[in-house]
CSV table of C-alpha atoms in Angstrom, one decimal:
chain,number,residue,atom,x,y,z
A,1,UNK,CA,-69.5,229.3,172.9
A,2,UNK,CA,-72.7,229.5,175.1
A,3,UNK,CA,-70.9,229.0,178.3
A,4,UNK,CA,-68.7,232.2,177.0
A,5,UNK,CA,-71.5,234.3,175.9
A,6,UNK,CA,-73.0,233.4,179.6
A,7,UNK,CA,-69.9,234.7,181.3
A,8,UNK,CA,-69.8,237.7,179.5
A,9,UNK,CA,-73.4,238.5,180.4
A,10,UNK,CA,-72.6,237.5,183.8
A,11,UNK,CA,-70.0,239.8,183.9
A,12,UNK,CA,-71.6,242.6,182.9
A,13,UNK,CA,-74.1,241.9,185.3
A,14,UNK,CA,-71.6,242.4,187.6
A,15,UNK,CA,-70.3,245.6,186.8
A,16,UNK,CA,-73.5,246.7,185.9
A,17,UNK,CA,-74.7,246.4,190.0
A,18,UNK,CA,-71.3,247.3,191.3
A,19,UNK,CA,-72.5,250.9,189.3
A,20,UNK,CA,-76.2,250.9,190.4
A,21,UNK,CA,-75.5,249.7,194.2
A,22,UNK,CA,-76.5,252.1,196.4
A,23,UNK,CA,-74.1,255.2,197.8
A,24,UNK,CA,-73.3,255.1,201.6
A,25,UNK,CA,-75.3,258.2,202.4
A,26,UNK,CA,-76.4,259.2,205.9
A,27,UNK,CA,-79.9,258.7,206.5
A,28,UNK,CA,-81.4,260.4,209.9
A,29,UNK,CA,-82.1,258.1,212.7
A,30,UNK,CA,-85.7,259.2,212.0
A,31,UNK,CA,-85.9,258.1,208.4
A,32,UNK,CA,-85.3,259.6,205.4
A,33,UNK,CA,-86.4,263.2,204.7
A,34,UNK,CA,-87.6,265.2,201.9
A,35,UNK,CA,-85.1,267.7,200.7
A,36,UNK,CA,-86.0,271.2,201.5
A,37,UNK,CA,-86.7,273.6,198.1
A,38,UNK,CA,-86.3,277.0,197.8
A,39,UNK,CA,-89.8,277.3,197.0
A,40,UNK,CA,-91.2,276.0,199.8
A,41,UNK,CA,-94.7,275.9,198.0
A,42,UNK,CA,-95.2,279.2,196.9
A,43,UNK,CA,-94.5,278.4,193.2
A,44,UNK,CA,-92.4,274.9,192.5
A,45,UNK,CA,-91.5,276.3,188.9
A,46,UNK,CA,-90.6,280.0,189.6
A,47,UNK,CA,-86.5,280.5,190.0
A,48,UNK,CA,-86.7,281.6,193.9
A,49,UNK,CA,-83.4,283.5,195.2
A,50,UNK,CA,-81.4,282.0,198.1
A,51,UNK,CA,-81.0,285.5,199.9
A,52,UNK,CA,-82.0,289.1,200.1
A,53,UNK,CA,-78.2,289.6,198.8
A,54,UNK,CA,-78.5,287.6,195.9
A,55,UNK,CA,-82.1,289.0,195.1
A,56,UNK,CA,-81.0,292.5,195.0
A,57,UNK,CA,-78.0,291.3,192.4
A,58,UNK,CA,-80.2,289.8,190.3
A,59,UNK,CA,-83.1,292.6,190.3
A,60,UNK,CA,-79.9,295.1,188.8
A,61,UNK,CA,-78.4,293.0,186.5
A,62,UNK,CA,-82.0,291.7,185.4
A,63,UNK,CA,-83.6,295.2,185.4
A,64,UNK,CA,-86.9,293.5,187.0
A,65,UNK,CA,-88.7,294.2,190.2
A,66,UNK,CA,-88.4,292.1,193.3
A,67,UNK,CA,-90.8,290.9,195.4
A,68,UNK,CA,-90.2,289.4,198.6
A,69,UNK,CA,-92.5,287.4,200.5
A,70,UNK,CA,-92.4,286.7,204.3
A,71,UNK,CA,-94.0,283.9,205.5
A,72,UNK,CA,-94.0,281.2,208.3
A,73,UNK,CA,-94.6,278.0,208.0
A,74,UNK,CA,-96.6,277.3,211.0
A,75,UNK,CA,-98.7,280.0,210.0
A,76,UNK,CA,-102.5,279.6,209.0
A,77,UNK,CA,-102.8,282.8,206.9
A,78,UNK,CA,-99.2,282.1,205.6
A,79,UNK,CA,-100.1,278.6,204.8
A,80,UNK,CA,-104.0,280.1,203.3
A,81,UNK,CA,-102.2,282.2,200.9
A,82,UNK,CA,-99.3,280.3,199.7
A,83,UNK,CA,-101.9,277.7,198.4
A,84,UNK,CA,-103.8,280.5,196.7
A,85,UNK,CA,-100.7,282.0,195.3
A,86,UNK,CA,-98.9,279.2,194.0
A,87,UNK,CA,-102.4,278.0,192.2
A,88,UNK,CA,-103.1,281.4,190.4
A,89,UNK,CA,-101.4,280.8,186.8
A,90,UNK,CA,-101.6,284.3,186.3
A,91,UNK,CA,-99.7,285.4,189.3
A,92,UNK,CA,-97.4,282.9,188.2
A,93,UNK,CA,-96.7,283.2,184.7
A,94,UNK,CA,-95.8,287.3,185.1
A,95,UNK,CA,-93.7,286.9,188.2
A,96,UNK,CA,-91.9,283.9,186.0
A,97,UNK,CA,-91.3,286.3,183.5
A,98,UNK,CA,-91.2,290.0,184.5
A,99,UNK,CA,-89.8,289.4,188.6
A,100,UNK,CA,-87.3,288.4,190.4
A,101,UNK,CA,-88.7,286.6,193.5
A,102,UNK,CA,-87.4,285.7,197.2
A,103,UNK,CA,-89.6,284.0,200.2
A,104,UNK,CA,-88.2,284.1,203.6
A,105,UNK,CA,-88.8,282.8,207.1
A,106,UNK,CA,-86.8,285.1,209.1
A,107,UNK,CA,-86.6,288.8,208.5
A,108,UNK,CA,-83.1,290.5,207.3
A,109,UNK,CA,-80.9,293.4,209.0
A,110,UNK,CA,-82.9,296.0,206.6
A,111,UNK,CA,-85.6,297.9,208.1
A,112,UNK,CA,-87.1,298.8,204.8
A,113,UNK,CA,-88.4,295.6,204.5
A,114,UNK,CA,-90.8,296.0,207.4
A,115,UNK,CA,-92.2,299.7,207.2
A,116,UNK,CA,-95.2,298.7,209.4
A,117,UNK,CA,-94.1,295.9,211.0
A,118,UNK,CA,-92.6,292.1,210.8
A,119,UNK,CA,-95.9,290.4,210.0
A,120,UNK,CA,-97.2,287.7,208.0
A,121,UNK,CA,-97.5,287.2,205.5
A,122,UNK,CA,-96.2,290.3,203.7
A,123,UNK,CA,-95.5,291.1,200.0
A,124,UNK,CA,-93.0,293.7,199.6
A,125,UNK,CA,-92.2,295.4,195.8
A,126,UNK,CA,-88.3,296.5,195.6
A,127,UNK,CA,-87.3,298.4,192.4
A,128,UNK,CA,-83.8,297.6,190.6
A,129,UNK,CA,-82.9,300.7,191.9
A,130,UNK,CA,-82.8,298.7,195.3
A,131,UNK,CA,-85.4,301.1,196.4
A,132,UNK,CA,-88.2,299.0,198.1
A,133,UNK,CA,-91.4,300.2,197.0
A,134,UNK,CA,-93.3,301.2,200.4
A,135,UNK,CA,-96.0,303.0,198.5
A,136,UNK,CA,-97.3,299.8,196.8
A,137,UNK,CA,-100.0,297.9,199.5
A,138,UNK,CA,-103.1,295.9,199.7
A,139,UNK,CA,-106.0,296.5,201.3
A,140,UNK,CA,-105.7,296.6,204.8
A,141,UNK,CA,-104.7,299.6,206.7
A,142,UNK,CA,-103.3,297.7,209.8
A,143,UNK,CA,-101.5,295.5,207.5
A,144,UNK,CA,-100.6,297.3,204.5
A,145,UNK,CA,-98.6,294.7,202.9
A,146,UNK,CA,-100.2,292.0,203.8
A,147,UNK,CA,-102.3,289.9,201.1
A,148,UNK,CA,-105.2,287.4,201.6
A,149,UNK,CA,-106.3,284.5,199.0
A,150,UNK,CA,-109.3,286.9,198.0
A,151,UNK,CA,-106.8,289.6,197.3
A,152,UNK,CA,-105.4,288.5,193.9
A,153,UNK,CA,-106.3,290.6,192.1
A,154,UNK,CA,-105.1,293.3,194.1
A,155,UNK,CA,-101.8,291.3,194.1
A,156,UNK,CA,-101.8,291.5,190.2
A,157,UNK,CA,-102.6,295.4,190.5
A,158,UNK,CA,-99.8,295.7,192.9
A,159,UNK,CA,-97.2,293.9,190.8
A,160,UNK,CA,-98.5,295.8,187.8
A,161,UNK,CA,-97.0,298.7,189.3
A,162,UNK,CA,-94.1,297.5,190.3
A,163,UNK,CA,-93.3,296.4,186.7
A,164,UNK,CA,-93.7,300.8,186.0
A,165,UNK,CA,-90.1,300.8,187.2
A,166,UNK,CA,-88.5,303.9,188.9
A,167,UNK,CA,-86.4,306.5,187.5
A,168,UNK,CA,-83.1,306.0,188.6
A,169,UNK,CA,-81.0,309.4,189.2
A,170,UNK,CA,-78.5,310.2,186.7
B,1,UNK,CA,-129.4,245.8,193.7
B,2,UNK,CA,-126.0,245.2,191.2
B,3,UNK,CA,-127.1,248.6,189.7
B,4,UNK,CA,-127.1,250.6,192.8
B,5,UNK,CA,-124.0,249.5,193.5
B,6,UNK,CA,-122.8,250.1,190.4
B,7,UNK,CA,-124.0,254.0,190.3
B,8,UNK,CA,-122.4,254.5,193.5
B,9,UNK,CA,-119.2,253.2,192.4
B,10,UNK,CA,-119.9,255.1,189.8
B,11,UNK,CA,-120.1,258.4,191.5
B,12,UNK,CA,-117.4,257.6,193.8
B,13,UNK,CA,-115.3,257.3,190.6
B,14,UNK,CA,-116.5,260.8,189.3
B,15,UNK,CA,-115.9,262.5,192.7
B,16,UNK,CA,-112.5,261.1,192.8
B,17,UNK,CA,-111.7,262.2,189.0
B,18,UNK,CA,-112.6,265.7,189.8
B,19,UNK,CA,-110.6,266.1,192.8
B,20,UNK,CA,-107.6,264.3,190.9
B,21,UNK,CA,-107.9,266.3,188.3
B,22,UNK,CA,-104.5,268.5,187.9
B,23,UNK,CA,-104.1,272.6,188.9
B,24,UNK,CA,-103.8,274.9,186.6
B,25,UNK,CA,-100.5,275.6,187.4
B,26,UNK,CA,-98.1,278.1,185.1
B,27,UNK,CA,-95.7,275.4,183.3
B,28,UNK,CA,-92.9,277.7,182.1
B,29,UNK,CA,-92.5,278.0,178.4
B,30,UNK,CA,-89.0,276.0,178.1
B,31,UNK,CA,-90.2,273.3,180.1
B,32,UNK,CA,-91.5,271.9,183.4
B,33,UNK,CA,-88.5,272.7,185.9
B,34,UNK,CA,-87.4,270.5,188.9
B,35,UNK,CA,-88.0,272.9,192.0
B,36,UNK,CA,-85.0,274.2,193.5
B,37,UNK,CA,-83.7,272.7,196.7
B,38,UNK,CA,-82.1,274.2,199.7
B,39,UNK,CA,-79.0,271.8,199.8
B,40,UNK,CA,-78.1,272.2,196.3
B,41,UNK,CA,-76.3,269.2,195.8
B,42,UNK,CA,-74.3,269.4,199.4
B,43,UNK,CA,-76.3,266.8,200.9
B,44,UNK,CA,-80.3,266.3,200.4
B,45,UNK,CA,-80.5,264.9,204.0
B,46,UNK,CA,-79.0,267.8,206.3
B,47,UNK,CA,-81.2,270.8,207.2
B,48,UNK,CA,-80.1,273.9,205.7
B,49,UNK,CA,-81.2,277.2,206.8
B,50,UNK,CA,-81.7,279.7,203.8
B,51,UNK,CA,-79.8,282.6,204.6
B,52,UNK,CA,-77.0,283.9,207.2
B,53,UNK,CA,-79.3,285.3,209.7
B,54,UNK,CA,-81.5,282.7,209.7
B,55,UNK,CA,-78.4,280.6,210.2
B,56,UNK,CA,-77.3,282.4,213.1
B,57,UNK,CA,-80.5,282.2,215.1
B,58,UNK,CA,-80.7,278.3,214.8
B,59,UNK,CA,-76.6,278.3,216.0
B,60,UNK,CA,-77.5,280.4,218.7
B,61,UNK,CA,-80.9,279.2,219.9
B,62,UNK,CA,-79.4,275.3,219.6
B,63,UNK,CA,-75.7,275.9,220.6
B,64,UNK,CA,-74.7,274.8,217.6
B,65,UNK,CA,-71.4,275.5,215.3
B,66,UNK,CA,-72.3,276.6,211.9
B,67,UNK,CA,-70.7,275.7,209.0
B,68,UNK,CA,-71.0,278.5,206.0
B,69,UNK,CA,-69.7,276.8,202.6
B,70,UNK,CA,-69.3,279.3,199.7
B,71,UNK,CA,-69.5,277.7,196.3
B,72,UNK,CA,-70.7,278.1,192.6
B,73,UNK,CA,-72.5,275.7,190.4
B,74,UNK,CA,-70.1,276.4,187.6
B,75,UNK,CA,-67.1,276.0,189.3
B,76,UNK,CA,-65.8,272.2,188.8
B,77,UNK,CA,-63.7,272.2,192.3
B,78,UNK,CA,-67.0,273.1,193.8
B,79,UNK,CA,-68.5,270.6,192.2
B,80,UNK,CA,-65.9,268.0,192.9
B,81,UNK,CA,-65.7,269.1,196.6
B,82,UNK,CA,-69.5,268.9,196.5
B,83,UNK,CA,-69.8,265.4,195.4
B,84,UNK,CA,-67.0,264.2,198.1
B,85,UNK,CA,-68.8,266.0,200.8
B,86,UNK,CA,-72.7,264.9,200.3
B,87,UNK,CA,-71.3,261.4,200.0
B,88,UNK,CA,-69.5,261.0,203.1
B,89,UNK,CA,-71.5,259.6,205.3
B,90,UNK,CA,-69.3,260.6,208.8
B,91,UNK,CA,-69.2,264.3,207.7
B,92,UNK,CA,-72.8,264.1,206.8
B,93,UNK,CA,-73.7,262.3,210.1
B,94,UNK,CA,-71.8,264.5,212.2
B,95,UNK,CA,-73.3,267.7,210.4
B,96,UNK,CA,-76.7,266.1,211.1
B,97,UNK,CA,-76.7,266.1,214.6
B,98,UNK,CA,-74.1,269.0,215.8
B,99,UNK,CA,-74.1,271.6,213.1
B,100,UNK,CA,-76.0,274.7,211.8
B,101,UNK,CA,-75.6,274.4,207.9
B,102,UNK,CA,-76.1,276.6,205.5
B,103,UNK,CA,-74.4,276.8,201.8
B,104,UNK,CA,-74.1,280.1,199.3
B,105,UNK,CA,-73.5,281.3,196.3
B,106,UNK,CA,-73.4,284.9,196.8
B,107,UNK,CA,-71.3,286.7,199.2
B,108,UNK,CA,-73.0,288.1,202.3
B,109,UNK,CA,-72.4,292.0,203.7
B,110,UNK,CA,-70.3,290.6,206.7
B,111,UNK,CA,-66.6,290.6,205.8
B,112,UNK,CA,-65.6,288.1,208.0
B,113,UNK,CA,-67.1,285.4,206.3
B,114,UNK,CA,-63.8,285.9,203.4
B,115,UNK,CA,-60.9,286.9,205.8
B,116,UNK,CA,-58.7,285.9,202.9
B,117,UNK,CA,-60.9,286.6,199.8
B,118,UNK,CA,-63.8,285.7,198.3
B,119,UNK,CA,-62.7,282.3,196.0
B,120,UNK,CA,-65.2,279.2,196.5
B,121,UNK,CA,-65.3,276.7,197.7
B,122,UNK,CA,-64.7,278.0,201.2
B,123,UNK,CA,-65.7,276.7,204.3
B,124,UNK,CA,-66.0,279.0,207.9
B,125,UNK,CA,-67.0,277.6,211.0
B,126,UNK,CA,-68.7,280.4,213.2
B,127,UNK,CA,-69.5,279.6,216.9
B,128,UNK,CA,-72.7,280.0,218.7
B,129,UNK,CA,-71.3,283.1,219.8
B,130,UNK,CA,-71.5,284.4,216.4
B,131,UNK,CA,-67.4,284.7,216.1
B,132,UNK,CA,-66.5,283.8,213.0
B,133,UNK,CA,-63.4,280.7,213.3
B,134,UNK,CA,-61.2,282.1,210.9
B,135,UNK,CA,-58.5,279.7,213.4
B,136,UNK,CA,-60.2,276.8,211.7
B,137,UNK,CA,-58.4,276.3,208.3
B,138,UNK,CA,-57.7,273.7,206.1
B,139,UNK,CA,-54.0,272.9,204.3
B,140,UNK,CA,-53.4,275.7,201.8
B,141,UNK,CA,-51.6,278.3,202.7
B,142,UNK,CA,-52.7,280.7,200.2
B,143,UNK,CA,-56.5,279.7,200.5
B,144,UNK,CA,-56.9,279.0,204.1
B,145,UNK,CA,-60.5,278.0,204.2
B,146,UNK,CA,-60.6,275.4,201.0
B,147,UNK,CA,-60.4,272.3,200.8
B,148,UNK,CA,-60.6,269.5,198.2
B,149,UNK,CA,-62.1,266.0,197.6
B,150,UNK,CA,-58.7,264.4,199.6
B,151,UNK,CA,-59.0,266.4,202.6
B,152,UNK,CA,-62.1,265.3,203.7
B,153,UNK,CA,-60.1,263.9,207.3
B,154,UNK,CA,-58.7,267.4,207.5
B,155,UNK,CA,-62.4,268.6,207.2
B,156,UNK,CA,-63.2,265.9,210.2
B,157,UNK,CA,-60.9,267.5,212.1
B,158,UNK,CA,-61.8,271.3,211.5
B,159,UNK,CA,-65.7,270.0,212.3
B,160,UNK,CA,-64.1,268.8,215.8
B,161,UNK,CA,-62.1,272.3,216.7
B,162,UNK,CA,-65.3,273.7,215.8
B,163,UNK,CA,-67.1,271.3,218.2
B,164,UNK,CA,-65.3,272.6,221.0
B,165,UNK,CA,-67.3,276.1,221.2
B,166,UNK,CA,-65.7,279.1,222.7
B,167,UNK,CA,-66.8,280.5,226.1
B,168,UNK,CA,-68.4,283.5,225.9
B,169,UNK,CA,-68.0,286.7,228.0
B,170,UNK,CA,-69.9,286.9,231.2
């Protein structure tokens, strides 16, 4: 009776590391890498759009502003204000709730999204009405949409009027 | 002597607390969220770029194929296909060190990514050249770029046409 109890339990044992043995994935000859997010730091628990496309979709269909941030990651003032954003709760909580939001490390086909230039970083409002929001800046006349980690609360003002959406023509 | 050492562990301790003590970061309402990641399932291990452009560039600059693959998280052949693919460890190996990758789930503006619709999944090779393969299909006749879990050998051998890059024009 113990013997069969024994097999049984050896059995399972069996089956149980046959299910838990490791798959045959590739690993990189230079070790194993950590899988790229969407986020890429600017905000780990924000729902980040893949592409400017799919942004736009969901800014209609969710009736919310869009705000698009360029960045690079070998970038000092990119990597100064990513920390700064992605720490402010604030920031965080409304663009959770009230935006849709996009980063991106290489610029798109649409010129809008650059009215003075392909700097960054740079914070650009687009209304639902796919009409990006040039008028909306920070502080720096060189550099209109550009943001620094003292400039939060210019950020909030900015996405505060974003969130007074456009009239859309009848 | 014991209690001087004993306030400067204690200090040290204090220090350390502080610094370990968490952000005040915006936990969403519903829940802590696991950040999105680039790959989406398709393999954790290859390098995807984010969006077409982006995923032009890096086949251009590196003389690389791209491989586009077109899916939805709510469509169960994508997700079978998915599972197939991130766990073969030739195609991933092969992806890893001659391909561009990049996966979507929203359609871009450039029409020759669906030369026979827009189903999912789909997979287009486009060469460094930025020509779109549309040669490069798999088995079905009526939707030339999918393929399923058992064709992963007929996916092999698309990824080798696509290996052999076109010349370009003088």
């Amino acid at each position: 009776m113990t013997k069969a109890v024994l097999l049984v339990l050896l059995v399972l044992v069996a089956v149980c590391s046959t299910q838990g043995k490791p798959e045959q994935k590739n690993i990189p000859k230079r070790g194993k890498r950590i899988p790229q997010t969407l986020s890429r730091g600017w905000g780990d628990q924000l729902i980040w759009a893949q592409t400017y496309e799919e942004a736009l979709y969901w800014s209609r269909w969710r009736n919310k502003p869009l705000l698009v941030i360029f960045h690079l990651e070998d970038c000092p003032h990119s990597a100064l204000m990513k920390k700064a954003f992605a720490d402010d709760k604030e920031v965080q909580k409304i663009l959770d709730e009230d935006f849709i939001v996009l980063n991106l490390m290489y610029e798109t086909t649409d010129k809008h999204l650059s009215p003075d230039g392909q700097y960054v970083p740079r914070f650009l409002f687009v209304d639902p009405s796919m009409t990006v929001r040039a008028d909306i800046t920070g502080r720096y006349s060189n550099r209109m949409y550009a943001y620094e980690p003292v400039d939060m609360k210019i950020l909030l003002e900015s996405m505060a009027k974003a969130k007074k959406l456009l009239k859309t023509e009848l």
